[in-house]
mmCIF file of C-alpha atoms and ligand atoms in Angstrom:
data_model
loop_
_atom_site.group_PDB
_atom_site.id
_atom_site.type_symbol
_atom_site.label_atom_id
_atom_site.label_comp_id
_atom_site.label_asym_id
_atom_site.label_seq_id
_atom_site.Cartn_x
_atom_site.Cartn_y
_atom_site.Cartn_z
ATOM 1 C CA MET P 236 -15.759 36.019 25.005
ATOM 2 C CA PHE P 237 -12.864 38.067 26.306
ATOM 3 C CA ALA P 238 -11.024 40.083 23.681
ATOM 4 C CA VAL P 239 -7.395 39.144 23.169
ATOM 5 C CA SER P 240 -5.090 42.118 22.902
ATOM 6 C CA ALA P 241 -1.773 40.664 24.001
ATOM 7 C CA ASP P 242 0.947 40.564 21.391
ATOM 8 C CA TYR P 243 3.250 38.710 23.714
ATOM 9 C CA ALA P 244 2.667 35.439 25.526
ATOM 10 C CA ALA P 245 5.080 33.448 27.672
ATOM 11 C CA PRO P 246 6.792 30.475 25.974
ATOM 12 C CA VAL P 247 5.129 27.122 26.466
ATOM 13 C CA GLU P 248 6.769 23.729 26.145
ATOM 14 C CA LEU P 249 4.923 21.383 23.815
ATOM 15 C CA ARG P 250 5.619 17.769 24.747
ATOM 16 C CA LEU P 251 4.804 14.325 23.460
ATOM 17 C CA ALA P 252 4.940 11.114 25.481
ATOM 18 C CA THR P 253 4.011 7.764 23.955
ATOM 19 C CA ALA P 254 3.632 4.165 25.066
ATOM 20 C CA GLY P 255 2.603 0.955 23.362
ATOM 21 C CA GLU P 256 3.902 -2.273 21.870
ATOM 22 C CA SER P 257 3.335 -3.367 18.302
ATOM 23 C CA HIS P 258 0.968 -6.223 19.220
ATOM 24 C CA GLY P 259 -0.072 -5.067 22.694
ATOM 25 C CA PRO P 260 -3.597 -3.880 23.467
ATOM 26 C CA ALA P 261 -3.111 -0.270 22.343
ATOM 27 C CA LEU P 262 -0.820 2.640 21.543
ATOM 28 C CA VAL P 263 -1.064 5.777 23.632
ATOM 29 C CA ALA P 264 0.117 9.367 23.217
ATOM 30 C CA ILE P 265 -0.148 12.315 25.559
ATOM 31 C CA VAL P 266 0.425 15.763 24.088
ATOM 32 C CA SER P 267 0.854 18.528 26.647
ATOM 33 C CA GLY P 268 1.470 22.237 26.150
ATOM 34 C CA LEU P 269 -1.314 22.827 23.642
ATOM 35 C CA PRO P 270 -3.246 26.084 23.938
ATOM 36 C CA ALA P 271 -6.942 26.005 24.781
ATOM 37 C CA GLY P 272 -9.468 26.563 22.016
ATOM 38 C CA LEU P 273 -7.651 24.838 19.177
ATOM 39 C CA VAL P 274 -10.242 23.252 16.890
ATOM 40 C CA LEU P 275 -9.345 19.695 15.897
ATOM 41 C CA GLY P 276 -10.962 17.798 13.035
ATOM 42 C CA ARG P 277 -11.583 14.102 13.501
ATOM 43 C CA ASP P 278 -11.173 13.502 9.795
ATOM 44 C CA ALA P 279 -7.815 15.283 9.614
ATOM 45 C CA ILE P 280 -6.410 12.966 12.273
ATOM 46 C CA ASP P 281 -7.896 9.868 10.677
ATOM 47 C CA ASP P 282 -6.781 10.881 7.180
ATOM 48 C CA ASP P 283 -3.154 10.999 8.285
ATOM 49 C CA ARG P 284 -3.584 7.645 10.019
ATOM 50 C CA ARG P 285 -4.869 6.239 6.733
ATOM 51 C CA ARG P 286 -2.097 7.872 4.674
ATOM 52 C CA ARG P 287 0.487 6.229 6.942
ATOM 53 C CA GLN P 288 -1.071 2.827 6.400
ATOM 54 C CA GLU P 289 -1.761 2.904 2.690
ATOM 55 C CA GLY P 290 1.748 3.147 1.296
ATOM 56 C CA TYR P 291 2.934 0.875 -1.473
ATOM 57 C CA GLY P 292 4.780 -2.224 -0.251
ATOM 58 C CA ARG P 293 3.156 -2.504 3.176
ATOM 59 C CA SER P 294 2.087 -5.762 4.800
ATOM 60 C CA PRO P 295 -1.483 -7.094 5.085
ATOM 61 C CA ARG P 296 -1.475 -6.045 8.752
ATOM 62 C CA GLN P 297 -2.472 -2.572 7.586
ATOM 63 C CA LYS P 298 -5.825 -3.994 6.461
ATOM 64 C CA ILE P 299 -6.474 -5.260 9.989
ATOM 65 C CA GLU P 300 -5.629 -1.973 11.692
ATOM 66 C CA GLN P 301 -8.382 0.376 10.560
ATOM 67 C CA ASP P 302 -9.356 1.912 13.879
ATOM 68 C CA ARG P 303 -10.109 5.543 14.485
ATOM 69 C CA VAL P 304 -7.875 7.527 16.759
ATOM 70 C CA GLU P 305 -9.713 7.812 20.081
ATOM 71 C CA VAL P 306 -9.407 10.918 22.216
ATOM 72 C CA LEU P 307 -9.674 10.226 25.934
ATOM 73 C CA ALA P 308 -8.819 13.590 27.468
ATOM 74 C CA GLY P 309 -8.022 17.215 26.743
ATOM 75 C CA LEU P 310 -10.754 17.795 24.169
ATOM 76 C CA ARG P 311 -14.343 18.946 24.552
ATOM 77 C CA HIS P 312 -16.697 19.293 21.603
ATOM 78 C CA GLY P 313 -13.759 19.327 19.194
ATOM 79 C CA ARG P 314 -11.785 22.081 20.958
ATOM 80 C CA THR P 315 -8.712 21.603 23.113
ATOM 81 C CA LEU P 316 -8.996 22.489 26.787
ATOM 82 C CA GLY P 317 -5.351 23.512 27.283
ATOM 83 C CA THR P 318 -4.909 20.332 29.308
ATOM 84 C CA PRO P 319 -3.007 17.173 28.295
ATOM 85 C CA LEU P 320 -4.531 15.610 25.206
ATOM 86 C CA ALA P 321 -4.664 11.806 25.443
ATOM 87 C CA LEU P 322 -4.837 9.812 22.205
ATOM 88 C CA VAL P 323 -5.294 6.070 21.844
ATOM 89 C CA VAL P 324 -5.060 3.723 18.869
ATOM 90 C CA ARG P 325 -6.140 0.198 19.659
ATOM 91 C CA ASN P 326 -4.268 -2.682 18.043
ATOM 92 C CA ARG P 327 -6.962 -4.837 16.499
ATOM 93 C CA ASP P 328 -4.317 -7.440 15.719
ATOM 94 C CA HIS P 329 -3.888 -7.885 19.496
ATOM 95 C CA ALA P 330 -6.802 -10.361 19.295
ATOM 96 C CA ASN P 331 -4.354 -12.768 17.568
ATOM 97 C CA TRP P 332 -1.704 -12.177 20.249
ATOM 98 C CA GLU P 333 -3.868 -12.291 23.340
ATOM 99 C CA TRP P 334 -1.767 -14.907 25.115
ATOM 100 C CA GLY P 335 1.573 -13.829 23.642
ATOM 101 C CA MET P 336 1.206 -10.140 24.488
ATOM 102 C CA ALA P 337 -0.987 -10.318 27.593
ATOM 103 C CA PRO P 338 0.003 -7.541 30.030
ATOM 104 C CA TRP P 339 -0.650 -9.880 32.994
ATOM 105 C CA PRO P 340 0.469 -13.520 33.332
ATOM 106 C CA PRO P 341 -1.880 -15.303 30.921
ATOM 107 C CA GLU P 342 -4.105 -18.163 31.954
ATOM 108 C CA GLY P 343 -4.200 -21.407 30.026
ATOM 109 C CA GLU P 344 -1.772 -23.050 27.639
ATOM 110 C CA PRO P 345 0.358 -20.894 25.322
ATOM 111 C CA SER P 346 -1.641 -20.189 22.183
ATOM 112 C CA GLY P 347 -1.733 -17.837 19.214
ATOM 113 C CA LYS P 348 1.018 -15.557 17.973
ATOM 114 C CA GLY P 349 3.923 -14.574 20.188
ATOM 115 C CA SER P 350 3.705 -17.691 22.331
ATOM 116 C CA LYS P 351 7.154 -18.984 21.280
ATOM 117 C CA PRO P 352 10.247 -16.994 22.306
ATOM 118 C CA VAL P 353 12.211 -15.186 19.602
ATOM 119 C CA THR P 354 15.850 -16.267 19.851
ATOM 120 C CA LEU P 355 17.092 -15.727 16.293
ATOM 121 C CA PRO P 356 17.795 -11.996 16.022
ATOM 122 C CA ARG P 357 17.224 -10.182 12.741
ATOM 123 C CA PRO P 358 20.326 -8.251 11.676
ATOM 124 C CA GLY P 359 19.325 -4.602 11.484
ATOM 125 C CA HIS P 360 16.531 -4.854 14.049
ATOM 126 C CA ALA P 361 16.410 -4.398 17.837
ATOM 127 C CA ASP P 362 16.459 -8.135 18.580
ATOM 128 C CA TYR P 363 20.140 -8.720 19.377
ATOM 129 C CA ALA P 364 21.157 -5.423 20.990
ATOM 130 C CA GLY P 365 17.840 -5.200 22.831
ATOM 131 C CA ALA P 366 18.064 -8.719 24.242
ATOM 132 C CA LEU P 367 21.597 -8.103 25.522
ATOM 133 C CA LYS P 368 20.876 -4.671 26.928
ATOM 134 C CA TYR P 369 17.741 -5.662 28.850
ATOM 135 C CA GLY P 370 18.750 -9.229 29.706
ATOM 136 C CA LEU P 371 15.964 -10.857 27.706
ATOM 137 C CA ASP P 372 15.462 -14.530 26.879
ATOM 138 C CA ASP P 373 12.792 -13.598 24.377
ATOM 139 C CA ALA P 374 13.786 -10.867 21.906
ATOM 140 C CA ARG P 375 10.060 -10.178 21.436
ATOM 141 C CA ASP P 376 10.309 -8.027 24.571
ATOM 142 C CA ALA P 377 12.674 -5.759 22.644
ATOM 143 C CA LEU P 378 11.265 -5.805 19.152
ATOM 144 C CA GLU P 379 7.671 -5.083 20.140
ATOM 145 C CA ARG P 380 8.492 -1.549 21.233
ATOM 146 C CA ALA P 381 11.286 -1.000 18.728
ATOM 147 C CA SER P 382 8.766 -1.701 15.964
ATOM 148 C CA ALA P 383 7.489 1.315 14.074
ATOM 149 C CA ARG P 384 3.887 0.432 14.809
ATOM 150 C CA HIS P 385 3.722 3.154 17.438
ATOM 151 C CA THR P 386 4.380 5.741 14.768
ATOM 152 C CA ALA P 387 0.570 5.499 14.444
ATOM 153 C CA VAL P 388 0.217 7.727 17.505
ATOM 154 C CA HIS P 389 3.125 9.935 16.462
ATOM 155 C CA VAL P 390 1.188 10.591 13.280
ATOM 156 C CA ALA P 391 -1.937 11.410 15.299
ATOM 157 C CA ALA P 392 0.100 13.851 17.423
ATOM 158 C CA GLY P 393 1.542 15.266 14.204
ATOM 159 C CA ALA P 394 -1.972 15.923 12.913
ATOM 160 C CA VAL P 395 -2.668 17.905 16.086
ATOM 161 C CA ALA P 396 0.587 19.836 15.583
ATOM 162 C CA LYS P 397 -0.414 20.579 11.992
ATOM 163 C CA ALA P 398 -3.768 21.964 13.181
ATOM 164 C CA LEU P 399 -1.883 24.273 15.546
ATOM 165 C CA LEU P 400 0.573 25.350 12.843
ATOM 166 C CA ALA P 401 -2.313 26.033 10.436
ATOM 167 C CA THR P 402 -3.578 28.767 12.802
ATOM 168 C CA ILE P 403 -0.410 30.734 11.999
ATOM 169 C CA GLY P 404 -0.325 29.843 8.314
ATOM 170 C CA ILE P 405 2.255 27.045 8.369
ATOM 171 C CA GLU P 406 1.682 23.944 6.259
ATOM 172 C CA VAL P 407 3.832 20.822 6.350
ATOM 173 C CA ARG P 408 3.879 18.111 3.716
ATOM 174 C CA GLY P 409 5.977 14.978 3.290
ATOM 175 C CA SER P 410 6.505 13.152 0.019
ATOM 176 C CA VAL P 411 8.609 10.379 -1.445
ATOM 177 C CA VAL P 412 11.566 11.466 -3.554
ATOM 178 C CA ASP P 413 11.394 9.597 -6.858
ATOM 179 C CA GLU P 414 8.119 7.715 -6.267
ATOM 180 C CA GLU P 415 7.992 5.957 -9.654
ATOM 181 C CA SER P 416 11.357 4.247 -9.375
ATOM 182 C CA LEU P 417 10.567 3.326 -5.772
ATOM 183 C CA ARG P 418 7.479 1.368 -6.785
ATOM 184 C CA ALA P 419 9.444 -0.540 -9.423
ATOM 185 C CA ARG P 420 12.136 -1.347 -6.859
ATOM 186 C CA ILE P 421 9.476 -2.557 -4.425
ATOM 187 C CA ASP P 422 7.954 -4.890 -7.035
ATOM 188 C CA GLU P 423 11.361 -6.375 -7.807
ATOM 189 C CA ALA P 424 12.261 -6.794 -4.152
ATOM 190 C CA ARG P 425 8.945 -8.429 -3.307
ATOM 191 C CA ALA P 426 9.463 -10.986 -6.080
ATOM 192 C CA GLU P 427 12.875 -11.784 -4.609
ATOM 193 C CA ARG P 428 11.548 -11.806 -1.018
ATOM 194 C CA ASP P 429 13.779 -8.853 -0.211
ATOM 195 C CA THR P 430 13.197 -5.327 1.126
ATOM 196 C CA VAL P 431 14.082 -1.778 0.071
ATOM 197 C CA GLY P 432 14.482 1.696 1.538
ATOM 198 C CA GLY P 433 14.297 5.143 -0.009
ATOM 199 C CA VAL P 434 14.310 8.875 0.547
ATOM 200 C CA VAL P 435 11.535 11.216 1.680
ATOM 201 C CA GLU P 436 11.323 14.982 1.739
ATOM 202 C CA VAL P 437 9.342 17.178 4.101
ATOM 203 C CA ARG P 438 8.610 20.785 3.192
ATOM 204 C CA ALA P 439 7.093 23.346 5.532
ATOM 205 C CA VAL P 440 5.758 26.554 4.000
ATOM 206 C CA GLY P 441 4.822 29.735 5.843
ATOM 207 C CA VAL P 442 7.470 29.280 8.529
ATOM 208 C CA PRO P 443 8.404 32.760 9.779
ATOM 209 C CA PRO P 444 12.025 33.713 10.365
ATOM 210 C CA GLY P 445 13.018 33.177 13.972
ATOM 211 C CA LEU P 446 12.008 29.649 14.999
ATOM 212 C CA GLY P 447 14.829 27.890 16.812
ATOM 213 C CA SER P 448 17.990 29.602 18.019
ATOM 214 C CA TYR P 449 21.766 29.552 17.820
ATOM 215 C CA ALA P 450 21.889 30.220 21.579
ATOM 216 C CA THR P 451 22.708 26.602 22.417
ATOM 217 C CA LYS P 452 23.059 23.455 20.348
ATOM 218 C CA ASP P 453 19.831 22.092 21.799
ATOM 219 C CA ASP P 454 17.928 25.135 20.535
ATOM 220 C CA ARG P 455 19.075 24.837 16.931
ATOM 221 C CA LEU P 456 16.140 24.088 14.664
ATOM 222 C CA ASP P 457 18.298 22.067 12.264
ATOM 223 C CA ALA P 458 19.597 19.905 15.126
ATOM 224 C CA ARG P 459 16.087 19.421 16.462
ATOM 225 C CA LEU P 460 14.648 18.456 13.100
ATOM 226 C CA ALA P 461 17.521 16.043 12.524
ATOM 227 C CA ALA P 462 16.907 14.432 15.928
ATOM 228 C CA ALA P 463 13.161 14.246 15.281
ATOM 229 C CA LEU P 464 13.771 12.496 11.947
ATOM 230 C CA MET P 465 16.541 10.242 13.262
ATOM 231 C CA GLY P 466 14.129 9.303 16.026
ATOM 232 C CA ILE P 467 12.048 7.459 13.449
ATOM 233 C CA GLN P 468 12.827 3.780 12.953
ATOM 234 C CA ALA P 469 15.067 2.931 9.982
ATOM 235 C CA VAL P 470 16.054 6.551 9.244
ATOM 236 C CA LYS P 471 19.829 6.562 8.754
ATOM 237 C CA GLY P 472 20.501 9.908 7.123
ATOM 238 C CA VAL P 473 19.068 13.421 7.328
ATOM 239 C CA GLU P 474 19.767 16.428 5.136
ATOM 240 C CA ILE P 475 18.749 20.024 5.689
ATOM 241 C CA GLY P 476 18.314 21.753 2.330
ATOM 242 C CA GLU P 477 21.036 20.653 -0.090
ATOM 243 C CA GLY P 478 22.786 18.910 2.808
ATOM 244 C CA PHE P 479 25.612 16.674 1.626
ATOM 245 C CA ALA P 480 25.742 18.303 -1.817
ATOM 246 C CA LEU P 481 26.774 21.600 -0.162
ATOM 247 C CA ALA P 482 30.080 20.050 0.796
ATOM 248 C CA ALA P 483 31.136 19.932 -2.864
ATOM 249 C CA MET P 484 30.040 23.486 -3.722
ATOM 250 C CA ARG P 485 31.874 26.754 -3.447
ATOM 251 C CA GLY P 486 30.542 29.392 -1.069
ATOM 252 C CA SER P 487 29.540 31.531 -4.036
ATOM 253 C CA GLU P 488 27.349 28.688 -5.359
ATOM 254 C CA ALA P 489 26.046 27.436 -2.035
ATOM 255 C CA HIS P 490 24.595 30.404 -0.205
ATOM 256 C CA ASP P 491 21.240 31.964 -0.953
ATOM 257 C CA GLU P 492 21.730 35.635 -1.837
ATOM 258 C CA LEU P 493 19.404 38.228 -0.354
ATOM 259 C CA LEU P 494 17.625 40.486 -2.825
ATOM 260 C CA PRO P 495 15.828 43.815 -2.241
ATOM 261 C CA GLY P 496 12.672 43.104 -0.250
ATOM 262 C CA PHE P 497 14.586 40.266 1.426
ATOM 263 C CA GLY P 498 13.524 37.672 -1.138
ATOM 264 C CA ARG P 499 15.865 34.954 -2.386
ATOM 265 C CA GLU P 500 16.121 33.124 -5.683
ATOM 266 C CA THR P 501 17.450 29.932 -4.131
ATOM 267 C CA ASN P 502 16.917 27.967 -0.931
ATOM 268 C CA ARG P 503 19.884 25.627 -0.647
ATOM 269 C CA ALA P 504 19.986 26.226 3.093
ATOM 270 C CA GLY P 505 16.567 24.564 3.408
ATOM 271 C CA GLY P 506 15.100 27.549 5.229
ATOM 272 C CA ILE P 507 17.467 27.450 8.201
ATOM 273 C CA GLU P 508 20.577 29.561 8.892
ATOM 274 C CA ALA P 509 22.496 29.284 12.174
ATOM 275 C CA GLY P 510 19.847 26.994 13.580
ATOM 276 C CA VAL P 511 17.130 29.615 13.031
ATOM 277 C CA SER P 512 14.379 29.529 10.406
ATOM 278 C CA ASN P 513 14.983 32.293 7.852
ATOM 279 C CA GLY P 514 11.525 32.659 6.327
ATOM 280 C CA GLU P 515 12.113 30.388 3.324
ATOM 281 C CA ASP P 516 10.458 26.980 3.103
ATOM 282 C CA VAL P 517 11.949 24.548 5.590
ATOM 283 C CA VAL P 518 13.107 21.565 3.522
ATOM 284 C CA VAL P 519 14.516 18.386 5.030
ATOM 285 C CA ARG P 520 15.161 14.918 3.677
ATOM 286 C CA ALA P 521 15.428 11.579 5.423
ATOM 287 C CA ALA P 522 16.991 8.392 4.055
ATOM 288 C CA MET P 523 15.465 5.077 5.116
ATOM 289 C CA LYS P 524 17.446 1.845 5.098
ATOM 290 C CA PRO P 525 15.888 -1.358 3.679
ATOM 291 C CA LEU P 526 13.654 -2.968 6.300
ATOM 292 C CA PRO P 527 15.390 -5.667 8.353
ATOM 293 C CA THR P 528 12.705 -8.391 8.297
ATOM 294 C CA LEU P 529 13.348 -10.446 5.180
ATOM 295 C CA MET P 530 11.131 -13.234 3.905
ATOM 296 C CA ARG P 531 14.388 -14.851 2.747
ATOM 297 C CA PRO P 532 16.120 -14.525 6.106
ATOM 298 C CA LEU P 533 19.701 -13.482 6.722
ATOM 299 C CA ARG P 534 22.189 -15.543 8.716
ATOM 300 C CA SER P 535 21.868 -15.255 12.459
ATOM 301 C CA VAL P 536 22.875 -17.010 15.685
ATOM 302 C CA ASP P 537 20.488 -18.442 18.293
ATOM 303 C CA LEU P 538 20.660 -16.382 21.493
ATOM 304 C CA ALA P 539 19.931 -19.430 23.656
ATOM 305 C CA SER P 540 22.146 -22.090 22.050
ATOM 306 C CA GLY P 541 24.787 -20.072 20.198
ATOM 307 C CA GLU P 542 24.068 -22.229 17.123
ATOM 308 C CA ALA P 543 24.069 -20.772 13.622
ATOM 309 C CA GLY P 544 20.606 -20.296 12.179
ATOM 310 C CA GLU P 545 18.363 -18.044 10.124
ATOM 311 C CA ALA P 546 16.849 -14.829 11.403
ATOM 312 C CA LEU P 547 13.238 -14.524 12.529
ATOM 313 C CA VAL P 548 10.694 -14.264 9.727
ATOM 314 C CA GLU P 549 7.389 -12.616 10.528
ATOM 315 C CA ARG P 550 4.791 -10.686 8.600
ATOM 316 C CA SER P 551 6.474 -7.544 7.419
ATOM 317 C CA ASP P 552 6.501 -4.712 4.916
ATOM 318 C CA VAL P 553 8.642 -4.875 1.766
ATOM 319 C CA ALA P 554 9.080 -1.121 2.083
ATOM 320 C CA ALA P 555 7.635 1.607 4.251
ATOM 321 C CA VAL P 556 8.977 4.663 2.435
ATOM 322 C CA GLU P 557 5.537 6.089 1.637
ATOM 323 C CA ALA P 558 4.577 5.580 5.268
ATOM 324 C CA LEU P 559 7.820 7.275 6.300
ATOM 325 C CA ALA P 560 6.806 10.356 4.299
ATOM 326 C CA VAL P 561 3.754 10.675 6.572
ATOM 327 C CA VAL P 562 5.633 9.831 9.770
ATOM 328 C CA ALA P 563 8.422 12.293 8.887
ATOM 329 C CA GLU P 564 5.829 14.958 8.099
ATOM 330 C CA ALA P 565 4.356 14.402 11.564
ATOM 331 C CA ALA P 566 7.785 14.560 13.220
ATOM 332 C CA VAL P 567 8.702 17.808 11.455
ATOM 333 C CA ALA P 568 5.271 19.295 12.193
ATOM 334 C CA PHE P 569 5.593 18.430 15.869
ATOM 335 C CA GLU P 570 9.068 19.950 16.119
ATOM 336 C CA LEU P 571 8.010 23.127 14.309
ATOM 337 C CA ALA P 572 4.950 23.370 16.556
ATOM 338 C CA ARG P 573 7.238 22.982 19.560
ATOM 339 C CA ALA P 574 9.456 25.808 18.287
ATOM 340 C CA ALA P 575 6.373 27.936 17.561
ATOM 341 C CA ARG P 576 5.046 27.362 21.117
ATOM 342 C CA GLU P 577 8.406 28.543 22.437
ATOM 343 C CA LYS P 578 8.302 31.681 20.340
ATOM 344 C CA PHE P 579 4.620 32.634 20.510
ATOM 345 C CA GLY P 580 3.384 30.878 23.678
ATOM 346 C CA GLY P 581 -0.147 31.587 24.871
ATOM 347 C CA ASP P 582 -2.697 29.798 27.021
ATOM 348 C CA ALA P 583 -5.480 30.379 24.499
ATOM 349 C CA VAL P 584 -4.992 29.743 20.799
ATOM 350 C CA ASP P 585 -6.010 33.358 20.120
ATOM 351 C CA ASP P 586 -3.062 34.555 22.245
ATOM 352 C CA PHE P 587 -0.754 32.353 20.216
ATOM 353 C CA VAL P 588 -2.137 33.699 16.932
ATOM 354 C CA ALA P 589 -2.025 37.315 18.177
ATOM 355 C CA ALA P 590 1.614 36.979 19.254
ATOM 356 C CA HIS P 591 2.506 35.557 15.845
ATOM 357 C CA ARG P 592 0.642 38.358 14.060
ATOM 358 C CA ALA P 593 2.333 41.095 16.114
ATOM 359 C CA TYR P 594 5.750 39.593 15.418
ATOM 360 C CA VAL P 595 5.183 39.155 11.685
ATOM 361 C CA GLU P 596 3.950 42.758 11.449
ATOM 362 C CA ARG P 597 7.178 44.080 12.925
ATOM 363 C CA ILE P 598 9.621 42.136 10.727
ATOM 364 C CA PRO P 599 10.381 42.592 7.026
ATOM 365 C CA TRP P 600 8.985 39.241 5.889
ATOM 366 C CA ASP P 601 6.117 38.340 3.609
ATOM 367 C CA PRO P 602 4.700 34.860 3.994
ATOM 368 C CA ARG P 603 4.296 33.292 0.559
HETATM 369 C C1 LIG E 938 6.612 3.272 9.037
HETATM 370 C C2 LIG E 938 7.638 2.209 9.271
HETATM 371 C C3 LIG E 938 7.299 0.884 9.065
HETATM 372 C C4 LIG E 938 8.238 -0.132 9.294
HETATM 373 N N1 LIG E 938 7.878 -1.420 9.037
HETATM 374 C C5 LIG E 938 8.804 -2.398 9.220
HETATM 375 C C6 LIG E 938 8.478 -3.744 8.907
HETATM 376 O O1 LIG E 938 7.363 -4.086 8.514
HETATM 377 N N2 LIG E 938 9.439 -4.676 9.072
HETATM 378 C C7 LIG E 938 10.703 -4.371 9.520
HETATM 379 O O2 LIG E 938 11.516 -5.233 9.650
HETATM 380 N N3 LIG E 938 11.027 -3.085 9.828
HETATM 381 C C8 LIG E 938 10.108 -2.111 9.690
HETATM 382 N N4 LIG E 938 10.460 -0.819 9.986
HETATM 383 C C9 LIG E 938 11.830 -0.527 10.447
HETATM 384 C C10 LIG E 938 12.151 -1.060 11.833
HETATM 385 O O3 LIG E 938 11.188 -0.651 12.788
HETATM 386 C C11 LIG E 938 13.552 -0.628 12.249
HETATM 387 O O4 LIG E 938 14.461 -0.926 11.244
HETATM 388 C C12 LIG E 938 13.975 -1.319 13.534
HETATM 389 O O5 LIG E 938 13.148 -0.878 14.608
HETATM 390 C C13 LIG E 938 15.448 -1.071 13.920
HETATM 391 O O6 LIG E 938 15.705 0.285 14.108
HETATM 392 P P1 LIG E 938 16.747 1.081 13.174
HETATM 393 O O7 LIG E 938 16.477 0.677 11.773
HETATM 394 O O8 LIG E 938 16.418 2.536 13.401
HETATM 395 O O9 LIG E 938 18.126 0.705 13.579
HETATM 396 C C14 LIG E 938 9.541 0.203 9.755
HETATM 397 C C15 LIG E 938 9.869 1.542 9.970
HETATM 398 C C16 LIG E 938 8.933 2.548 9.726
HETATM 399 C C17 LIG E 938 9.303 3.986 9.957
#
């Protein structure tokens, strides 16, 4: 092998494109901007897929969807090639929707799920706004993509991002805030055919100072993490560090004093100052609203007739907060990996690691 001596590598843009409907044939993700030579573990990707599906309060669909994440391109013998990485998760449930979600005009009489148009929009879902925006007679055409099912491939891409971040000592973990009370609330809601939301926290450790920038608003790491989290279905609030609570504090209570050696006793800023990581753990929270599909449906109006009615009822989770912890972890990991690719670049993973090492050696910061 060639020795890597460079301590600088040009920035690289890490990108994620996805496609796929909830009950269509498959979900697809293409990740570009990865360095070559990154070792990926099959199990790590599948474990995250499983973690996303196993949360308390999820629907029986999760038992149907047990597929492995397939890799179609960009990987050879478990190592990335530096070319676009193509990931696919097949929807096993598609077998029950073959007519209803056929990509081409289906043959034969309508049969199976999805064969009747959805005209009674669920308040809180994509059905009404989507149908109006795209001129749809069947709100299924909107809700299938709006559904969070495709977070399955976001989680797979997040697992890849985590593998990249691990090469420079960054670990990202999502968890539910107040798990015990959440489970009790889920049990109560299920009994009353209702739904609940909740709050998750994602913490990234080992993040060096200097990811993100104050140069423009689009560069700010806090703005980017907020957008990444708000990009997840049903997320309605995001906090960086102490977030909203900071508004009620005095400056003397709110800011994290620097101590000799550049350590800090507090991290109310959540590891980001002026849109730049400051070497403390990056800590973000996301609040999820209660899911909009209720087994005891809300009032709605038929899109075709204008008559009052009850919203669509279809198989649905009571809560997806535990799943959100995994999806949010993936979103934060991907955004941090994107920021790390900008800062450390590199065509080969060794270049990326060498650039990180050279930088960390020149700054007064000790990863903990
Ligand atoms: C992991 C996850 C699972 C979800 N599962 C459901 C579900 O089973 N039923 C439902 O009505 N909404 C579910 N949602 C939320 C909807 O997808 C979301 O509320 C809807 O697309 C409208 O978007 P908005 O809430 O961001 O406005 C889920 C969200 C996530 C992140």
